[in-house]
Amino acid sequence: MDAKTTVVLGGGSGGIVAVNRLRENLPRGHREVLVDRRSEQSFAPSYPWVALGSRRPEDISRKLEVLQQKGIDFVQAEVTGINCHRQQVETDGGSIGYDCLIIALGAEHHPGEIPGFSQEAYNIYELNGALKLRDRLEDFSGGTVTVFISRLPIKCEGAPYEISVLVHDHLTQKGMRDRVRLQVVTPEARPALSLTDAVGRDILDMLRQRGIDFLLNHTVASIKPGRLVLADGTEILSDLLIGLSAHRGNPACQNGQLTNHEGWVDVDPMTMATKYENVWAIGDAAVIRLPGRAGMLPKNGALAHTCRVA
């Protein structure tokens, strides 16, 4: 095979796994390039554990430049556009040509879609939000704790339920669970809509067993100090708000005309190929439609590893 350059956009879990697999399986003459705006990767599934003080940021973070020790080029830059016709990626540091492209830019967080979110809620999907929540939980003495979903879809559909159970365990260990009302607020008609009814029932049972309230069909319109304001004007009082912000596709993919009207990259579910030759999208950036059902495959790492959609 002629030597080629494969560019991987995004240094999250999907991009890191992809570029390492390529390096392991391609001849040395091939070039692999990873592009990410950050200098290090932090493992997002561990953010709840950081929030509860069980792990430190340095325990879950690695410098991306270490990839160069494996013969992988690392470019720290912001991806601003993708030109699939010219086989070129635009960044704030210049253009990068490619023969093959893997898009793993993830999902962008948009807390600003909910007025008051950034000021009043702790965003558990960001490391800084997890650290701020850790500090808040240290001096929390009791009241109502609300875990809420802003908009659908979200990445890692099980996250709000995992977080609520972990908070329950944390408060129990501190001997103060009886002083706290713990609740989950969601626009869903049941937990994990894209999964089976049985999974939804199991999640509800798990919450009920721990005394966690579950408020269905509740769409958050805005957040004021100490309260969620719903779309129908109803207000839900809370002393501590843990929020999952709205998610959208990366604007660089939209600039490259890769996305659908929802902002996600449509792919072949069997190959993850896009409509452009030698361009693939993986992870949270991609969307896989569920056959015969409404919705999409959840943006969940475990499913990405184990599931194939026929």
Coordinates of C-alpha atoms in Angstrom, one line a residue:
M1 CA 0.0 0.0 0.0
D2 CA 1.1 3.6 -0.7
A3 CA 1.9 5.6 2.4
K4 CA -1.1 7.7 3.4
T5 CA -2.0 10.2 6.0
T6 CA -5.0 9.5 8.3
V7 CA -6.2 12.4 10.4
V8 CA -8.3 11.8 13.5
L9 CA -10.2 14.8 14.8
G10 CA -10.8 14.8 18.5
G11 CA -8.8 13.4 21.5
G12 CA -11.6 11.9 23.5
S13 CA -12.1 8.2 24.1
G14 CA -13.1 7.5 20.5
G15 CA -10.3 9.4 18.9
I16 CA -7.7 8.0 21.2
V17 CA -8.8 4.4 20.6
A18 CA -9.0 5.0 16.8
V19 CA -5.6 6.5 16.4
N20 CA -3.9 3.9 18.6
R21 CA -5.5 1.0 16.7
L22 CA -4.4 2.6 13.4
R23 CA -0.9 2.9 14.6
E24 CA -0.9 -0.7 15.8
N25 CA -2.2 -2.1 12.5
L26 CA -0.8 0.1 9.7
P27 CA 2.7 -0.1 8.3
R28 CA 5.3 2.4 9.7
G29 CA 5.2 4.3 6.4
H30 CA 1.7 5.5 7.1
R31 CA 1.2 8.7 9.1
E32 CA -1.4 9.2 11.8
V33 CA -2.3 12.6 13.1
L34 CA -4.5 13.4 16.1
V35 CA -5.9 17.0 16.3
D36 CA -7.5 18.3 19.5
R37 CA -7.9 21.8 21.0
R38 CA -6.8 20.6 24.4
S39 CA -3.3 19.6 25.5
E40 CA -4.6 16.6 27.5
Q41 CA -7.5 14.2 27.7
S42 CA -9.6 13.8 30.8
F43 CA -11.8 10.7 31.1
A44 CA -15.3 12.1 31.2
P45 CA -17.0 8.9 32.6
S46 CA -15.0 9.5 35.8
Y47 CA -16.3 13.1 36.4
P48 CA -19.0 11.9 38.8
W49 CA -16.3 10.2 40.9
V50 CA -14.3 13.5 40.9
A51 CA -17.5 15.3 42.1
L52 CA -17.8 12.9 45.0
G53 CA -14.1 13.2 45.9
S54 CA -13.2 9.6 45.0
R55 CA -10.8 10.6 42.2
R56 CA -8.6 13.6 41.4
P57 CA -8.3 15.3 38.0
E58 CA -4.7 14.0 37.7
D59 CA -6.0 10.5 38.2
I60 CA -8.1 10.7 35.1
S61 CA -6.1 12.9 32.8
R62 CA -3.2 12.2 30.3
K63 CA -1.1 14.6 28.2
L64 CA -1.9 14.0 24.5
E65 CA 1.7 14.7 23.5
V66 CA 2.6 11.2 24.8
L67 CA 1.1 9.8 21.6
Q68 CA 4.2 11.0 19.8
Q69 CA 6.2 8.4 21.6
K70 CA 4.2 5.9 19.6
G71 CA 4.9 7.6 16.3
I72 CA 1.6 9.4 16.2
D73 CA 1.7 13.2 15.4
F74 CA -0.3 15.4 17.8
V75 CA -1.5 18.8 16.7
Q76 CA -3.0 21.1 19.3
A77 CA -5.5 23.2 17.4
E78 CA -9.1 24.1 17.2
V79 CA -10.9 22.5 14.2
T80 CA -12.8 25.3 12.4
G81 CA -13.9 23.5 9.2
I82 CA -13.7 20.4 7.1
N83 CA -13.5 20.5 3.3
C84 CA -14.2 16.9 2.1
H85 CA -13.9 17.8 -1.6
R86 CA -10.3 19.1 -1.1
Q87 CA -9.6 16.5 1.6
Q88 CA -8.5 19.2 4.0
V89 CA -9.1 20.1 7.6
E90 CA -9.1 23.8 8.6
T91 CA -7.8 24.8 12.0
D92 CA -6.9 28.0 13.8
G93 CA -3.3 27.0 13.3
G94 CA -3.5 26.3 9.5
S95 CA -4.7 23.6 7.1
I96 CA -4.0 19.8 7.4
G97 CA -4.4 17.6 4.3
Y98 CA -5.6 14.0 4.6
D99 CA -6.1 10.8 2.7
C100 CA -8.5 9.4 5.3
L101 CA -10.4 11.2 7.9
I102 CA -12.0 10.1 11.2
I103 CA -14.3 12.6 12.9
A104 CA -14.4 12.1 16.7
L105 CA -15.2 15.6 17.7
G106 CA -17.9 14.6 20.2
A107 CA -20.8 16.6 21.3
E108 CA -20.6 20.3 22.3
H109 CA -22.2 21.4 25.6
H110 CA -24.6 24.3 25.3
P111 CA -25.6 25.4 28.9
G112 CA -26.6 28.8 27.5
E113 CA -29.7 27.3 25.8
I114 CA -31.3 27.3 29.3
P115 CA -31.3 30.8 30.8
G116 CA -29.6 30.7 34.2
F117 CA -28.0 27.3 33.8
S118 CA -24.4 28.5 33.9
Q119 CA -25.1 30.6 37.0
E120 CA -27.3 28.2 39.1
A121 CA -26.5 24.6 38.1
Y122 CA -23.4 22.4 38.4
N123 CA -22.7 20.8 35.0
I124 CA -21.5 17.3 35.7
Y125 CA -20.4 16.8 32.1
E126 CA -17.5 19.2 32.5
L127 CA -14.5 18.7 34.7
N128 CA -14.7 22.2 36.2
G129 CA -18.4 21.6 37.0
A130 CA -17.5 18.3 38.8
L131 CA -14.8 20.1 40.8
K132 CA -17.3 22.9 41.8
L133 CA -19.9 20.3 42.8
R134 CA -17.3 18.4 44.9
D135 CA -16.7 21.6 46.9
R136 CA -20.4 22.3 47.2
L137 CA -21.1 18.8 48.5
E138 CA -18.5 19.2 51.2
D139 CA -20.5 21.9 53.0
F140 CA -24.0 20.8 52.0
S141 CA -26.1 20.3 55.1
G142 CA -29.4 19.1 53.7
G143 CA -32.4 20.1 51.6
T144 CA -33.4 19.1 48.1
V145 CA -31.0 17.9 45.5
T146 CA -32.2 17.8 41.9
V147 CA -30.5 16.1 39.0
F148 CA -32.1 17.4 35.8
I149 CA -31.8 16.8 32.0
S150 CA -32.1 20.0 30.0
R151 CA -32.7 18.7 26.5
L152 CA -32.6 15.5 24.5
P153 CA -30.5 13.8 23.1
I154 CA -27.7 13.7 25.7
K155 CA -24.5 11.7 25.6
C156 CA -24.4 8.7 28.0
E157 CA -28.1 8.3 28.5
G158 CA -27.5 6.5 31.8
A159 CA -25.5 9.3 33.3
P160 CA -28.3 11.2 35.2
Y161 CA -29.4 8.0 36.9
E162 CA -25.8 6.9 37.7
I163 CA -25.2 10.4 39.2
S164 CA -28.3 10.3 41.3
V165 CA -27.5 6.9 42.7
L166 CA -23.9 7.9 43.4
V167 CA -25.1 11.1 45.2
H168 CA -27.5 8.9 47.2
D169 CA -24.6 6.6 48.3
H170 CA -22.4 9.6 49.1
L171 CA -25.1 11.2 51.3
T172 CA -25.7 7.8 53.0
Q173 CA -22.1 7.3 53.8
K174 CA -22.0 10.8 55.3
G175 CA -25.0 9.9 57.5
M176 CA -27.2 12.6 56.1
R177 CA -29.4 10.9 53.5
D178 CA -32.5 11.3 55.8
R179 CA -32.0 15.1 55.6
V180 CA -32.1 15.2 51.8
R181 CA -34.8 14.9 49.2
L182 CA -33.2 13.5 46.0
Q183 CA -35.0 13.8 42.7
V184 CA -34.5 13.4 39.0
V185 CA -36.3 15.8 36.5
T186 CA -36.4 14.8 32.9
P187 CA -38.4 15.6 29.7
E188 CA -38.5 11.8 29.0
A189 CA -41.8 9.9 29.3
R190 CA -39.7 7.2 31.0
P191 CA -36.0 6.6 31.7
A192 CA -33.8 5.8 28.8
L193 CA -36.4 6.1 26.0
S194 CA -34.2 4.7 23.3
L195 CA -33.7 1.5 25.2
T196 CA -36.3 -1.2 26.0
D197 CA -39.3 -0.8 28.3
A198 CA -37.7 -3.4 30.6
V199 CA -34.6 -1.3 31.0
G200 CA -36.8 1.8 31.8
R201 CA -38.6 -0.2 34.5
D202 CA -35.4 -1.4 36.0
I203 CA -34.1 2.1 36.3
L204 CA -37.3 3.3 37.9
D205 CA -37.2 0.4 40.4
M206 CA -33.5 1.2 41.2
L207 CA -34.5 4.8 42.0
R208 CA -37.5 3.9 44.0
Q209 CA -35.5 1.5 46.1
R210 CA -33.3 4.3 47.1
G211 CA -36.1 6.8 47.8
I212 CA -35.2 8.9 44.7
D213 CA -38.2 10.7 43.2
F214 CA -38.5 10.7 39.4
L215 CA -40.4 13.6 37.7
L216 CA -41.4 12.7 34.1
N217 CA -42.4 14.9 31.1
H218 CA -40.9 18.0 32.7
T219 CA -39.2 20.4 30.2
V220 CA -37.0 23.0 31.9
A221 CA -37.4 26.5 30.4
S222 CA -35.1 28.5 32.7
I223 CA -33.4 28.4 36.0
K224 CA -33.7 30.9 38.8
P225 CA -31.9 30.9 42.1
G226 CA -33.1 27.8 44.0
R227 CA -35.6 26.7 41.4
L228 CA -36.3 25.2 38.0
V229 CA -38.9 27.0 35.9
L230 CA -40.7 24.5 33.6
A231 CA -42.2 25.2 30.2
D232 CA -45.7 25.3 31.6
G233 CA -44.6 27.9 34.2
T234 CA -44.5 25.5 37.1
E235 CA -41.5 25.9 39.5
I236 CA -39.6 23.2 41.2
L237 CA -37.7 24.3 44.3
S238 CA -34.3 22.9 45.0
D239 CA -31.3 23.7 47.2
L240 CA -28.7 22.1 44.9
L241 CA -29.1 21.7 41.1
I242 CA -27.0 19.2 39.1
G243 CA -27.6 19.7 35.4
L244 CA -27.0 17.9 32.2
S245 CA -26.8 20.7 29.6
A246 CA -28.1 20.6 26.0
H247 CA -25.8 18.8 23.5
R248 CA -25.2 19.8 19.9
G249 CA -22.9 18.6 17.1
N250 CA -19.6 20.3 16.5
P251 CA -19.9 23.4 14.3
A252 CA -16.8 22.4 12.3
C253 CA -18.8 19.4 10.9
Q254 CA -21.7 21.8 10.0
N255 CA -19.2 24.0 8.1
G256 CA -18.2 20.9 6.2
Q257 CA -21.8 20.1 5.3
L258 CA -21.5 16.7 7.0
T259 CA -24.3 17.0 9.5
N260 CA -28.1 16.5 9.2
H261 CA -30.6 19.1 10.3
E262 CA -30.1 18.1 14.0
G263 CA -26.3 18.8 13.8
W264 CA -25.1 15.2 13.9
V265 CA -23.1 13.3 11.3
D266 CA -25.2 10.6 9.6
V267 CA -23.2 7.4 9.1
D268 CA -23.6 3.8 7.8
P269 CA -24.3 1.9 11.0
M270 CA -22.2 -1.1 9.9
T271 CA -19.1 0.9 8.8
M272 CA -19.4 4.4 10.4
A273 CA -18.8 5.8 6.9
T274 CA -20.2 9.2 5.9
K275 CA -21.5 10.2 2.5
Y276 CA -18.0 11.3 1.6
E277 CA -15.3 8.9 0.4
N278 CA -12.7 8.0 3.0
V279 CA -14.4 10.0 5.8
W280 CA -15.8 8.3 8.9
A281 CA -17.5 9.6 12.0
I282 CA -17.5 7.9 15.4
G283 CA -18.5 8.5 19.0
D284 CA -20.9 11.3 20.0
A285 CA -20.4 13.2 16.8
A286 CA -22.2 10.4 14.8
V287 CA -25.8 9.5 14.7
I288 CA -27.2 5.9 14.1
R289 CA -30.9 5.6 13.6
L290 CA -32.6 2.8 15.4
P291 CA -34.4 0.6 12.8
G292 CA -38.1 0.2 13.3
R293 CA -38.1 2.6 16.3
A294 CA -38.1 6.3 16.9
G295 CA -34.9 7.9 18.0
M296 CA -31.2 7.2 17.7
L297 CA -28.7 4.8 19.3
P298 CA -27.8 6.4 22.6
K299 CA -24.5 8.3 22.7
N300 CA -23.0 5.8 25.1
G301 CA -19.5 4.4 25.1
A302 CA -20.5 0.9 26.3
L303 CA -23.0 0.6 23.4
A304 CA -20.4 1.9 20.9
H305 CA -18.1 -1.0 22.0
T306 CA -20.6 -3.8 22.1
C307 CA -23.6 -3.0 19.7
R308 CA -24.1 -3.5 16.0
V309 CA -27.2 -2.2 14.4
A310 CA -28.7 -4.3 11.6

